[in-house]
Short mmCIF file of C-alpha atoms and ligand atoms in Angstrom, two decimals:
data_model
loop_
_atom_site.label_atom_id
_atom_site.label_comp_id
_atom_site.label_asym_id
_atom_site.label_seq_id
_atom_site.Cartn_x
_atom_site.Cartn_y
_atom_site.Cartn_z
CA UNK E 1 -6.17 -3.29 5.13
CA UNK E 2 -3.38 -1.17 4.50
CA UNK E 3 -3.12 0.55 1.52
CA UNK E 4 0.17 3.06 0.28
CA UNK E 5 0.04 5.64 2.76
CA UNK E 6 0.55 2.73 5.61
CA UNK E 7 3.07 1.09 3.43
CA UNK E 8 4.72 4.01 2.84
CA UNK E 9 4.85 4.63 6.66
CA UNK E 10 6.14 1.71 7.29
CA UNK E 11 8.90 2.58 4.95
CA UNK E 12 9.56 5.26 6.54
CA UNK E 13 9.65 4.22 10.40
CA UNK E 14 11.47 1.20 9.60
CA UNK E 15 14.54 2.77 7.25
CA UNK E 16 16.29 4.91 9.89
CA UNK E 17 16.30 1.26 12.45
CA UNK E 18 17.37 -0.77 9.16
CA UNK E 19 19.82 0.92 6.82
CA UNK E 20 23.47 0.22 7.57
CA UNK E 21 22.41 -3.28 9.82
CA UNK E 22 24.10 -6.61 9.56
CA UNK E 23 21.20 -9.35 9.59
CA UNK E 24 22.02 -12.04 11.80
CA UNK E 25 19.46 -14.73 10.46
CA UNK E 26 15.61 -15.23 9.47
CA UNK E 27 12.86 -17.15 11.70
CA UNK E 28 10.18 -18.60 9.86
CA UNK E 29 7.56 -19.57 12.21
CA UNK E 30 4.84 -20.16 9.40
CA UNK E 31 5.68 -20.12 5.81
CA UNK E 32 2.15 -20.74 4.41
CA UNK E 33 1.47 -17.00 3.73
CA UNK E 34 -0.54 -15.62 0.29
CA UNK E 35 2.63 -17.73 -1.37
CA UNK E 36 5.61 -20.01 0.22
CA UNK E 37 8.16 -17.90 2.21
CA UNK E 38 10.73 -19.61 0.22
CA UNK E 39 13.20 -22.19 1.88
CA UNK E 40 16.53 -21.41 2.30
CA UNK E 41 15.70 -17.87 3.32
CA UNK E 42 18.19 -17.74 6.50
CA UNK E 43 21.04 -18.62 4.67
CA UNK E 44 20.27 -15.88 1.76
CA UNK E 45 19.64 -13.54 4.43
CA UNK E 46 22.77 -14.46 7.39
CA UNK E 47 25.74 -11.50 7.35
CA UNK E 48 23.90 -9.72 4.91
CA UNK E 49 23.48 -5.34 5.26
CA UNK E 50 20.74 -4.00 4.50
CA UNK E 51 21.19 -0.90 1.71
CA UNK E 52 18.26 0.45 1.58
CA UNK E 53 14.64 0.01 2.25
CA UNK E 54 11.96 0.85 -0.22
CA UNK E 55 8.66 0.79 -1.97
CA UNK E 56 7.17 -0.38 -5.06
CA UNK E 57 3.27 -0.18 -4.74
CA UNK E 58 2.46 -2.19 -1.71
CA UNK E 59 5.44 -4.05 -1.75
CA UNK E 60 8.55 -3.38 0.82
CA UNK E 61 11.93 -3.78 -0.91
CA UNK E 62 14.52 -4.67 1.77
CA UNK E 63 17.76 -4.43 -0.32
CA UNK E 64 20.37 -7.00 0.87
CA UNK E 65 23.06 -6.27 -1.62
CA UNK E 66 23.03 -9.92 -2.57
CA UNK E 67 19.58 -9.62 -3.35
CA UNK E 68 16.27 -8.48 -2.09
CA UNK E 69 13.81 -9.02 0.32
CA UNK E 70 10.19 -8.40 -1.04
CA UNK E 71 7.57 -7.89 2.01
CA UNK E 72 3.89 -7.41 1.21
CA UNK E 73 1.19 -6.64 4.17
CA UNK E 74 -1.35 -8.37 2.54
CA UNK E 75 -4.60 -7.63 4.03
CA UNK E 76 -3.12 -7.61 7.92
CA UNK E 77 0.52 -7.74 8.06
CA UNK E 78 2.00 -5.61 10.39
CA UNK E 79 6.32 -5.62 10.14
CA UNK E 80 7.53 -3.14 13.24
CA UNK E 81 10.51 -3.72 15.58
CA UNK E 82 10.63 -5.20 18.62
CA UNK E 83 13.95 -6.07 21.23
CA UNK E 84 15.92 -9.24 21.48
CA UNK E 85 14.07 -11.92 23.28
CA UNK E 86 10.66 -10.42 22.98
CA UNK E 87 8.37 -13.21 22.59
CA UNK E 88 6.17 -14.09 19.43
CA UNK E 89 2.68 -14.05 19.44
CA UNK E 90 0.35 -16.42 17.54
CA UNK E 91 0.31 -14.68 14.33
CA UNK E 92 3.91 -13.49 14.74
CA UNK E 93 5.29 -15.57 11.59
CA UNK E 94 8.29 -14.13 10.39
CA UNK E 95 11.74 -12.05 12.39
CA UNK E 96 14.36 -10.78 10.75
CA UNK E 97 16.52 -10.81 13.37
CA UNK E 98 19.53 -7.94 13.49
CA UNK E 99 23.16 -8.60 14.80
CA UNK E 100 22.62 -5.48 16.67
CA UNK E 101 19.88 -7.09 19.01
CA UNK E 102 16.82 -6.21 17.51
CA UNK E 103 13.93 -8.01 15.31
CA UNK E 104 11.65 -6.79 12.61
CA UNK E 105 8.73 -8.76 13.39
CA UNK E 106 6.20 -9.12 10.29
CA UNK E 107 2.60 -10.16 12.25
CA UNK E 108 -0.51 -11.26 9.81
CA UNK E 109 -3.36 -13.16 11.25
CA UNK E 110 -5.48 -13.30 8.04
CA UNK E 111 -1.87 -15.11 6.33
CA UNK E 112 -2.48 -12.40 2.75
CA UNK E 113 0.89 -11.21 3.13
CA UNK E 114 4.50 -12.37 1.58
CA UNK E 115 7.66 -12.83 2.82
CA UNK E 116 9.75 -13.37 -0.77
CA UNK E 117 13.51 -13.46 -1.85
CA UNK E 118 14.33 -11.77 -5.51
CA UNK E 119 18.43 -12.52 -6.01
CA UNK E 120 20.02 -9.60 -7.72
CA UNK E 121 20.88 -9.71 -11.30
CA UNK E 122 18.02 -11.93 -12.13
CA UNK E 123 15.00 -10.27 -14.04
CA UNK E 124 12.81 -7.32 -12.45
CA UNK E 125 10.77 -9.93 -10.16
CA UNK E 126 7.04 -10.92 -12.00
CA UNK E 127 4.99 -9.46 -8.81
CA UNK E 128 7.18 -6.28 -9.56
CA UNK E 129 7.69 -6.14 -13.69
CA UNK E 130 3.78 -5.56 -14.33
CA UNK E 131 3.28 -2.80 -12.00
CA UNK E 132 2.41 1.07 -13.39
CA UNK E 133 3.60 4.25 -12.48
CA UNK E 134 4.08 5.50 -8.65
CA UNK E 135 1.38 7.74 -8.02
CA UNK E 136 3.80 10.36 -6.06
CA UNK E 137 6.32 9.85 -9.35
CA UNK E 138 6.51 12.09 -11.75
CA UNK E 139 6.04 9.27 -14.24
CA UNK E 140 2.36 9.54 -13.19
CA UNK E 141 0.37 11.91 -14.49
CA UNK E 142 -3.25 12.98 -16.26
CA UNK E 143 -1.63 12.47 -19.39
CA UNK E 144 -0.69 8.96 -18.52
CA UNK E 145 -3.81 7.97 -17.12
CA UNK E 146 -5.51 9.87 -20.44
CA UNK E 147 -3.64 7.69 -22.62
CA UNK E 148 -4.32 4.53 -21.03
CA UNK E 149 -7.45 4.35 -20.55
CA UNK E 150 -8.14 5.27 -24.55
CA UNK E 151 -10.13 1.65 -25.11
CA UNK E 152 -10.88 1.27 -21.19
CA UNK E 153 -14.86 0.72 -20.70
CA UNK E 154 -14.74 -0.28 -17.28
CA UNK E 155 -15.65 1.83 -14.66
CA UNK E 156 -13.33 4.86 -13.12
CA UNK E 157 -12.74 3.88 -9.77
CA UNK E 158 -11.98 0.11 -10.81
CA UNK E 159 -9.42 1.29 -13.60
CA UNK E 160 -7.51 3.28 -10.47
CA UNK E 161 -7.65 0.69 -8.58
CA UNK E 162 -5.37 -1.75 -11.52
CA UNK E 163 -1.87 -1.60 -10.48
CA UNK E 164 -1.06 -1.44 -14.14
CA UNK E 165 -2.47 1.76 -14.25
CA UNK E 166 -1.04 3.29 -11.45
CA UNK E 167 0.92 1.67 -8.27
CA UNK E 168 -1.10 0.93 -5.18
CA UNK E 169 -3.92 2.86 -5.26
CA UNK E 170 -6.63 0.40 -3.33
CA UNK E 171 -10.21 1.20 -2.61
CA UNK E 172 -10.41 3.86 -0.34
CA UNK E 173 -8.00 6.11 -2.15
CA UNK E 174 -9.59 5.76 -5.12
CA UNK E 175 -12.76 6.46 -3.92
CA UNK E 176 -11.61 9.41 -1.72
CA UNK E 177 -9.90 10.75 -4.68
CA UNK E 178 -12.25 10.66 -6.73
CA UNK E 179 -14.79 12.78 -4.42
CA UNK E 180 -12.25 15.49 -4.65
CA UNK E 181 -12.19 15.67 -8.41
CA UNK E 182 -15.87 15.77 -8.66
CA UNK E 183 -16.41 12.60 -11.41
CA UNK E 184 -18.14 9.99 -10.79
CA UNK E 185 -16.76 6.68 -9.95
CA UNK E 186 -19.35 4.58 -12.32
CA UNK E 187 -18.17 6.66 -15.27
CA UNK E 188 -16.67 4.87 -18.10
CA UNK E 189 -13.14 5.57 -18.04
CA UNK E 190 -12.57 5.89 -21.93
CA UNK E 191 -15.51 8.42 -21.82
CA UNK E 192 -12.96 10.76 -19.15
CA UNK E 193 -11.26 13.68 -20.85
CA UNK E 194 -7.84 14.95 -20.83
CA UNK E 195 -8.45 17.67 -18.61
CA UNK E 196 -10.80 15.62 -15.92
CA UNK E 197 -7.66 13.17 -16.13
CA UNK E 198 -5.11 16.25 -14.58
CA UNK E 199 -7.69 16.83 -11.98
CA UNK E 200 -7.86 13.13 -10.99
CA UNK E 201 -4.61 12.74 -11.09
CA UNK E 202 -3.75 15.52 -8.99
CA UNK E 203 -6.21 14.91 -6.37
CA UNK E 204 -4.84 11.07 -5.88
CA UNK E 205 -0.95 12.46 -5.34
CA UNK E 206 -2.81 15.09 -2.59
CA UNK E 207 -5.03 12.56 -0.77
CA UNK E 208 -2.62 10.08 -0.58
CA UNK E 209 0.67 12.96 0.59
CA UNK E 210 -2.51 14.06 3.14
CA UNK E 211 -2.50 10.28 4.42
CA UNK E 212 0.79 9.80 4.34
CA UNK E 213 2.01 13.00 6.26
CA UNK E 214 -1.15 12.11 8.86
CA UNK E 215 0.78 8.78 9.75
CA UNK E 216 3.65 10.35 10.18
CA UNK E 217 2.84 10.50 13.63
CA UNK E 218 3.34 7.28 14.66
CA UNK E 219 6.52 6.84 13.51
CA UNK E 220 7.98 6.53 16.69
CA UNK E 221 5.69 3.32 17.06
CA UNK E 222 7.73 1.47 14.89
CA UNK E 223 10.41 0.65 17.74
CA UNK E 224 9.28 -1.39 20.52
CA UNK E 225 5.24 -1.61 20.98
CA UNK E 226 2.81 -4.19 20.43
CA UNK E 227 2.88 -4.04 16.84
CA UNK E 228 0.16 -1.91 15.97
CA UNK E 229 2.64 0.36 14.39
CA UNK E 230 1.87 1.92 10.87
CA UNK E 231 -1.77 1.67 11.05
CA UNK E 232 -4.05 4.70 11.29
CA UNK E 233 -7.24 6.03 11.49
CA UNK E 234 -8.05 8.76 8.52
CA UNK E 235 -10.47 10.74 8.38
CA UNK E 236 -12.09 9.90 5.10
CA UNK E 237 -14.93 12.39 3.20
CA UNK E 238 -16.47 9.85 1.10
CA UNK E 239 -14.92 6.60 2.54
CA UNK E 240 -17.16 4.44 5.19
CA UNK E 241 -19.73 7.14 5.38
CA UNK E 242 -22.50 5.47 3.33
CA UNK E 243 -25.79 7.17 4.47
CA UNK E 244 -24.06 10.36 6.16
CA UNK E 245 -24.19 14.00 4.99
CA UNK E 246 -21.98 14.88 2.21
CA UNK E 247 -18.87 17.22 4.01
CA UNK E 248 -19.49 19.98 1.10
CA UNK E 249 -23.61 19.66 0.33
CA UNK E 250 -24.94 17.59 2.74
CA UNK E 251 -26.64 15.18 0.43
CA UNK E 252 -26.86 11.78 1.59
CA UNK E 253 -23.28 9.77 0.26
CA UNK E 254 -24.23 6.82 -1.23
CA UNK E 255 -22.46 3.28 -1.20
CA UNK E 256 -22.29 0.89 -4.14
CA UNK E 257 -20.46 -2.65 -5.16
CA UNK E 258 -18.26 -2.55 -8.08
CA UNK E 259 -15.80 -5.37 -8.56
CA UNK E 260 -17.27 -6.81 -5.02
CA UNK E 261 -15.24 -3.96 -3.08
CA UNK E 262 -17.46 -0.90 -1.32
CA UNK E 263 -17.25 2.37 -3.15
CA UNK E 264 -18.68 5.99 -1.46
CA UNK E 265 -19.56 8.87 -3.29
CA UNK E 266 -21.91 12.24 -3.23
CA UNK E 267 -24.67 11.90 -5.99
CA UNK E 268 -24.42 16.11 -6.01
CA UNK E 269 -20.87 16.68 -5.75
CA UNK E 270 -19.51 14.07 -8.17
CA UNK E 271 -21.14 14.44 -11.37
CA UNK E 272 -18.40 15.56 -13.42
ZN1 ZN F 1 -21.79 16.46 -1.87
#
């Protein structure tokens, strides 16, 4: 599933190819994604140049001037470019198709993703208008997350992972980030001090700048390809490595359910 760092990537392989380009129109093979890709897309979309490309969470903000076009990877969207004429696959449902020739093709077997239209001018749009601070922002910060989580019961690692707590931070950063503070992820959040709270927040902006600058390698993948561009293997400490030696102490990492998503962490290590 990709989470910020892959999003982020994304962002950043696709800007260079984007920014500046006149769209030429908008193929919808299959609108029945996580919502409607709305009707009438092509036409907002036809002669339009692209401003800017950028992120909010997990969404991709393609900004049209007009208007913007909101992308979401849902749980296996892929958006890379490919040359005129190349053709779709089966789970190839949306192009954005450039005057200058090429595509950015948005592939998503499992159909999570979004393909949306927000017209500029109109209020921030409602996916958008909830969302908390951007974890690489300076908006984001122990301090925030101290005061937030003031009445919070629920567990650590589930409050991280509420977008209106911080942007984009899914399960395996949480969990990964977590291991490198030392707490806990079952602890109570309201029972977290101030100073923990600096340390977690700290260790979130490093593991996911350490995931981020790893897929900056594939970059170049973003042009041509067979679309498995911005996806990338990490190597995780706590993440997927239920039953293996703790990296630091060797001790056994353990795996747990909490809100019906996997979380890893070292009994020893993280008992802050
Ligand atoms: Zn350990």
């Amino acid at each position: 599933m990709p989470e910020l760092p892959e999003v982020e990537t994304t962002r950043r392989g696709l800007a260079p190819h984007l920014v500046g380009q006149r769209i030429s129109t908008a193929v919808v093979r299959n609108a029945a994604l996580r919502l409607p890709v709305p009707r009438g897309l092509a036409k907002h979309l036809a002669g339009a140049t692209i401003r800017n490309v950028d992120r909010r969470g997990k969404y991709l903000l393609i900004d049209c001037g007009s208007g913007t076009l909101i992308v979401h990877l849902g749980m296996s969207g892929r958006l890379w470019l490919v040359e005129a004429g190349t053709a779709p696959q089966t789970h190839d449902h949306f192009d954005l198709v450039l005057e200058n020739g090429r595509i950015v093709r948005l592939r998503d077997p499992r159909r999570f993703g979004l393909v949306l239209w927000h017209d500029r001018g109109s209020a921030e749009h409602a996916l958008l208008a909830s969302i908390g601070p951007e974890p690489l922002s300076s908006a984001f910060s122990g301090e925030w997350l101290y005061d937030v989580t003031r009445n919070r019961a629920a567990a650590i690692k589930l409050v991280l992972m509420d977008s209106h707590v911080v942007a984009g931070v899914g399960n395996i950063y949480a969990s990964e980030a977590l291991f490198r503070a030392g707490v806990n992820p079952k602890l109570a959040a309201r029972r977290i001090g101030r100073g923990r709270y600096d340390l977690i927040a700290e260790k979130i902006r490093e593991t996911l700048e350490a995931a981020i600058q790893a897929g900056g390698s594939t970059l170049r993948d973003f042009v041509g390809g067979d679309g498995r561009a911005g996806y990338f293997q990490n190597e995780h400490l706590v993440y997927g490595r239920g039953g293996e030696p703790c990296l630091t102490c060797g001790t056994a990492i353990r795996e747990l359910r909490q809100g019906q998503r996997s979380t890893f962490y070292c009994p020893v290590c993280q008992r802050r």
